Amino acid sequence: MAVEEFSEIAAARRIQRLSSHISPALTEPPQLQTEACSSRSKKLVVNGQALSLYMKGKHRDIQEKVHEFYNSRPDLQTPLEISKDDHRELCMRQLYALVREAGIRPFRYVADDPAKYFAIMEAVGSVDMSFGIKMGVQYSLWGGSVINLGTKKHRDKYFDGIDNLDYLGCFAMTELHHGSNVQGLQTTATFDPITDEFIIDTPHDGAIKWWIGNAAVHGKFATVFARLILPTHDTKGVSDMGVHAFIVPIRDMKTHQTLPGVEIQDCGQKVGLNGVDNGALRFRSVRIPRDNLLNRFGDVSRDGKYTSSLPTINKRFGATLGELVGGRVALAYSSVGVLKVSATIAIRYSLLRQQFGPPKQPEVSILDYQSQQHKLMPMLASTYAYHFATVYLVEKYSEMKKTNDEQLVADVHALSAGLKSYITSYTAKSLSVCREACGGHGYAAVNRFGSLRNDHDIFQTFEGDNTVLLQQVAADLLKRYQEKFRGGTLTVTWSYLRESMSSYLAQPNPVTARWEGEDHLRDPKFQLDAFRYRTSRLLQSVAMRLKKHSKTLGTFGAWNRCLNHLLTLAESHIESVILAKFIEAVRNCPDPSARAGLKLVCDLYALDRIWNDIGTYRNVDYVAPNKAKAIHKLAEYLSFQVRNVAKELVDAFELPDHVTRAPIAMQADAYAQYTHVVGF
Ligand SMILES: Cc1cc2nc3c(=O)[nH]c(=O)nc-3n(C[C@H](O)[C@H](O)[C@H](O)COP(=O)(O)OP(=O)(O)OC[C@H]3O[C@@H](n4cnc5c(N)ncnc54)[C@H](O)[C@@H]3O)c2cc1C
């Protein structure tokens, strides 16, 4: 066949498929009707445009600018097959191009307009997740530590170099022996009053800084977290002031040679994110000026005296780590971006892919199978839920940066820990579900699930391991719970706990436990009450268990004895927060048709979660057996309804084509795109 003939046929096929995509109602194969839904045939119409408009963040323009720039530069796009070293160089060029060619300066927004910074990070991450993380290391971790933990002198000296990428840097916290336990770090910074310097030392192999982004190849500086050691006049001779942060130059500004006393090794090939050059750092009596102590929360004078506005090591440590929550906010936000991409690819493919069908009738779309709906529709609903939750988190974080309000700092700390861990865990699992939902074609590298899964996987661990972060959420809830019983007030964000604690103390209402009408089950009040009831119950019961066990096991042992319970509590709380924000977002949506679409996914999110934990509700008769069954049937029906508007719902994410460029996601002509990729 002549090339022209082939392309004519291909074009005709594309047009045919395109038309079937544009007007699915006319040409779609018959849908399988499940028993549960056959009685209700009314199909919801969702105004996709209005929905997109509502979802659109206020920084969409800058995201579009990023996308347009990289779309116009094939030389900056990451090929499917690339070596580690080439990938690292490409990521570096991608970052230089962002700043020096596209003229986008993310660092300027880190402190002053964090929402804009997170929007840039999400867009950059969709070009290549390694690139997003490399940018995060430079601006959020290295740059953020300088401006948040340092004072004016540091800002004046380093801001421009960090901003224009002359000062590439690292954030060197983790050590070989200590990751999550930051207070256990062993690197030391000993003050030498004679030379007015700190001496940075790695006392043993376990204290080698490990996994440090930008260290293996590109970094010139590192913010090194080390124990501050001061000379004293007592018999001990020195005093350990706890972990502080120091700016340590690691490579020569001109020659890029490693500086004397610094040893750098490469952490090598990783499971994903191979465009980021993670390295290990060892220090042998490296001297830095006293000014290099990032001294916002604690300082050392010329004569070696320590001063701080915060009274204890623990308070200083808390304040230091508290300044670093921006990284968690960024990860939660970006993880939702990954979930959007992955759900979009899987759902678009599932709408097109046809397998089997009723006898003598055309094959049906695989999204018409109840099982496929079960895999993907609650996921789509969750994506919406997390979108609104992270928008809320970013708002709170921005407000916190402006006001420094103490209560807000505590709230954002717990909220960012909870959302980061909850969402990244969910996305990591969903990536496997999406791959599987696309069958064998989901396994082709070109269809992206492999790289998305490998690159995203570590989101669960860095910026705080998820299991460890959830414990911080649980600890925070318990603290507030104890305050309540000591007569302290609970803040507005958490006030629902106070309300639902009192309803918890009462027995579940035997009448409402039997209500099973659709209106009742779709009532936000029923849904939110159920979520909050579960949280309050878990909180109350774990508090009692901790009290009981601490008598015999001590605090640490009791905590460990109740650990799974505590993690469930934290997740339950975060789910309540997510639902509350989702309900609010539905209520505030101005367009009735878009609002109806959101209400549908919000109900699915809520009922699916209640059903997932139905044992808990049944155990205490919060729902009677018939009500449990009704919840399940309604959740299945809602999945079916969401399937009918799934196209509009994923389109409303407005992901640019290159982001869902996986051939199986090409809606108009999946196979033509795909066969082309393998060379036909
Ligand atoms: C690709 C990559 C990039 C990184 N970049 C940087 C960087 O630039 N700078 C930097 O400083 N660090 C970086 N890190 C390190 C990262 O922050 C740590 O890996 C992370 O904090 C977890 O520490 P860990 O690896 O020591 O795990 P551990 O703390 O040893 O955790 C191992 C396991 O033990 C469990 N565990 C630990 N403590 C508890 C507990 N109290 N209760 C219950 N379970 C527990 C965890 O849940 C986890 O499953 C990076 C890591 C990677 C892999």
PDB file of C-alpha atoms and ligand atoms in Angstrom, residues 133 137 141 170-181 210-214 270 272-273 278 458 461-468 471 563, ligand 1:
ATOM      1  CA  ILE A 133      11.790  17.120  42.064  1.00  0.00           C
ATOM      2  CA  VAL A 137      15.374  20.437  45.762  1.00  0.00           C
ATOM      3  CA  LEU A 141      14.563  22.520  50.042  1.00  0.00           C
ATOM      4  CA  CYS A 170      21.296  20.600  48.390  1.00  0.00           C
ATOM      5  CA  PHE A 171      19.330  19.922  51.521  1.00  0.00           C
ATOM      6  CA  ALA A 172      21.445  17.522  53.573  1.00  0.00           C
ATOM      7  CA  MET A 173      19.384  16.206  56.433  1.00  0.00           C
ATOM      8  CA  THR A 174      19.123  12.393  56.129  1.00  0.00           C
ATOM      9  CA  GLU A 175      22.040  10.228  57.248  1.00  0.00           C
ATOM     10  CA  LEU A 176      22.791   6.593  56.605  1.00  0.00           C
ATOM     11  CA  HIS A 177      21.644   5.613  60.108  1.00  0.00           C
ATOM     12  CA  HIS A 178      18.935   8.219  60.607  1.00  0.00           C
ATOM     13  CA  GLY A 179      16.166   9.187  58.243  1.00  0.00           C
ATOM     14  CA  SER A 180      12.834   9.662  59.982  1.00  0.00           C
ATOM     15  CA  ASN A 181      14.442  10.234  63.358  1.00  0.00           C
ATOM     16  CA  TRP A 210      22.688   9.981  52.267  1.00  0.00           C
ATOM     17  CA  TRP A 211      20.231  10.412  49.413  1.00  0.00           C
ATOM     18  CA  ILE A 212      21.024  14.093  49.079  1.00  0.00           C
ATOM     19  CA  GLY A 213      19.466  15.541  45.911  1.00  0.00           C
ATOM     20  CA  ASN A 214      21.794  17.678  43.719  1.00  0.00           C
ATOM     21  CA  LYS A 270      17.286   4.323  41.602  1.00  0.00           C
ATOM     22  CA  GLY A 272      12.693   6.048  39.617  1.00  0.00           C
ATOM     23  CA  LEU A 273      13.535   9.762  39.507  1.00  0.00           C
ATOM     24  CA  ASN A 278      21.259  11.907  44.687  1.00  0.00           C
ATOM     25  CA  ILE A 458       9.062   7.628  46.754  1.00  0.00           C
ATOM     26  CA  THR A 461       8.774   8.270  51.898  1.00  0.00           C
ATOM     27  CA  PHE A 462      10.610  11.528  51.346  1.00  0.00           C
ATOM     28  CA  GLU A 463       9.592  14.751  53.072  1.00  0.00           C
ATOM     29  CA  GLY A 464       8.574  12.461  55.914  1.00  0.00           C
ATOM     30  CA  ASP A 465       7.692   8.771  55.755  1.00  0.00           C
ATOM     31  CA  ASN A 466       3.907   8.372  55.557  1.00  0.00           C
ATOM     32  CA  THR A 467       3.615   6.071  58.568  1.00  0.00           C
ATOM     33  CA  VAL A 468       5.643   8.486  60.651  1.00  0.00           C
ATOM     34  CA  GLN A 471       1.500   9.406  63.786  1.00  0.00           C
ATOM     35  CA  LEU A 563       0.034   1.954  66.651  1.00  0.00           C
TER      36      LEU A 563
HETATM   37  C1  LIG B   1      15.023   9.472  45.984  1.00  0.00           C
HETATM   38  C2  LIG B   1      15.248  10.045  47.345  1.00  0.00           C
HETATM   39  C3  LIG B   1      15.541  11.381  47.480  1.00  0.00           C
HETATM   40  C4  LIG B   1      15.803  11.915  48.746  1.00  0.00           C
HETATM   41  N1  LIG B   1      16.219  13.210  48.859  1.00  0.00           N
HETATM   42  C5  LIG B   1      16.647  13.672  50.056  1.00  0.00           C
HETATM   43  C6  LIG B   1      17.265  14.949  50.168  1.00  0.00           C
HETATM   44  O1  LIG B   1      17.428  15.672  49.187  1.00  0.00           O
HETATM   45  N2  LIG B   1      17.678  15.348  51.400  1.00  0.00           N
HETATM   46  C7  LIG B   1      17.511  14.573  52.502  1.00  0.00           C
HETATM   47  O2  LIG B   1      17.908  15.009  53.588  1.00  0.00           O
HETATM   48  N3  LIG B   1      16.936  13.354  52.429  1.00  0.00           N
HETATM   49  C8  LIG B   1      16.521  12.879  51.234  1.00  0.00           C
HETATM   50  N4  LIG B   1      15.960  11.631  51.143  1.00  0.00           N
HETATM   51  C9  LIG B   1      15.816  10.820  52.338  1.00  0.00           C
HETATM   52  C10 LIG B   1      14.385  10.685  52.796  1.00  0.00           C
HETATM   53  O3  LIG B   1      13.912  11.880  53.307  1.00  0.00           O
HETATM   54  C11 LIG B   1      14.343   9.541  53.809  1.00  0.00           C
HETATM   55  O4  LIG B   1      14.531   8.351  53.072  1.00  0.00           O
HETATM   56  C12 LIG B   1      13.062   9.511  54.592  1.00  0.00           C
HETATM   57  O5  LIG B   1      13.002  10.566  55.482  1.00  0.00           O
HETATM   58  C13 LIG B   1      12.871   8.180  55.348  1.00  0.00           C
HETATM   59  O6  LIG B   1      13.979   7.885  56.109  1.00  0.00           O
HETATM   60  P1  LIG B   1      14.671   6.443  55.995  1.00  0.00           P
HETATM   61  O7  LIG B   1      14.915   6.175  54.558  1.00  0.00           O
HETATM   62  O8  LIG B   1      15.827   6.454  56.893  1.00  0.00           O
HETATM   63  O9  LIG B   1      13.587   5.452  56.476  1.00  0.00           O
HETATM   64  P2  LIG B   1      13.317   4.886  58.006  1.00  0.00           P
HETATM   65  O10 LIG B   1      13.114   6.065  58.857  1.00  0.00           O
HETATM   66  O11 LIG B   1      14.451   3.989  58.326  1.00  0.00           O
HETATM   67  O12 LIG B   1      12.041   4.103  57.739  1.00  0.00           O
HETATM   68  C14 LIG B   1      12.033   2.751  57.275  1.00  0.00           C
HETATM   69  C15 LIG B   1      10.692   2.114  57.603  1.00  0.00           C
HETATM   70  O13 LIG B   1      10.522   2.108  59.007  1.00  0.00           O
HETATM   71  C16 LIG B   1       9.283   2.654  59.367  1.00  0.00           C
HETATM   72  N5  LIG B   1       9.409   3.467  60.583  1.00  0.00           N
HETATM   73  C17 LIG B   1      10.398   4.323  60.930  1.00  0.00           C
HETATM   74  N6  LIG B   1      10.121   4.917  62.084  1.00  0.00           N
HETATM   75  C18 LIG B   1       8.920   4.452  62.481  1.00  0.00           C
HETATM   76  C19 LIG B   1       8.065   4.709  63.596  1.00  0.00           C
HETATM   77  N7  LIG B   1       8.368   5.602  64.525  1.00  0.00           N
HETATM   78  N8  LIG B   1       6.894   4.053  63.649  1.00  0.00           N
HETATM   79  C20 LIG B   1       6.541   3.167  62.706  1.00  0.00           C
HETATM   80  N9  LIG B   1       7.303   2.880  61.642  1.00  0.00           N
HETATM   81  C21 LIG B   1       8.471   3.523  61.527  1.00  0.00           C
HETATM   82  C22 LIG B   1       8.873   3.561  58.200  1.00  0.00           C
HETATM   83  O14 LIG B   1       7.465   3.629  58.094  1.00  0.00           O
HETATM   84  C23 LIG B   1       9.503   2.866  57.010  1.00  0.00           C
HETATM   85  O15 LIG B   1       8.590   1.954  56.475  1.00  0.00           O
HETATM   86  C24 LIG B   1      15.690  11.093  49.885  1.00  0.00           C
HETATM   87  C25 LIG B   1      15.345   9.749  49.738  1.00  0.00           C
HETATM   88  C26 LIG B   1      15.171   9.217  48.494  1.00  0.00           C
HETATM   89  C27 LIG B   1      14.922   7.747  48.367  1.00  0.00           C
END
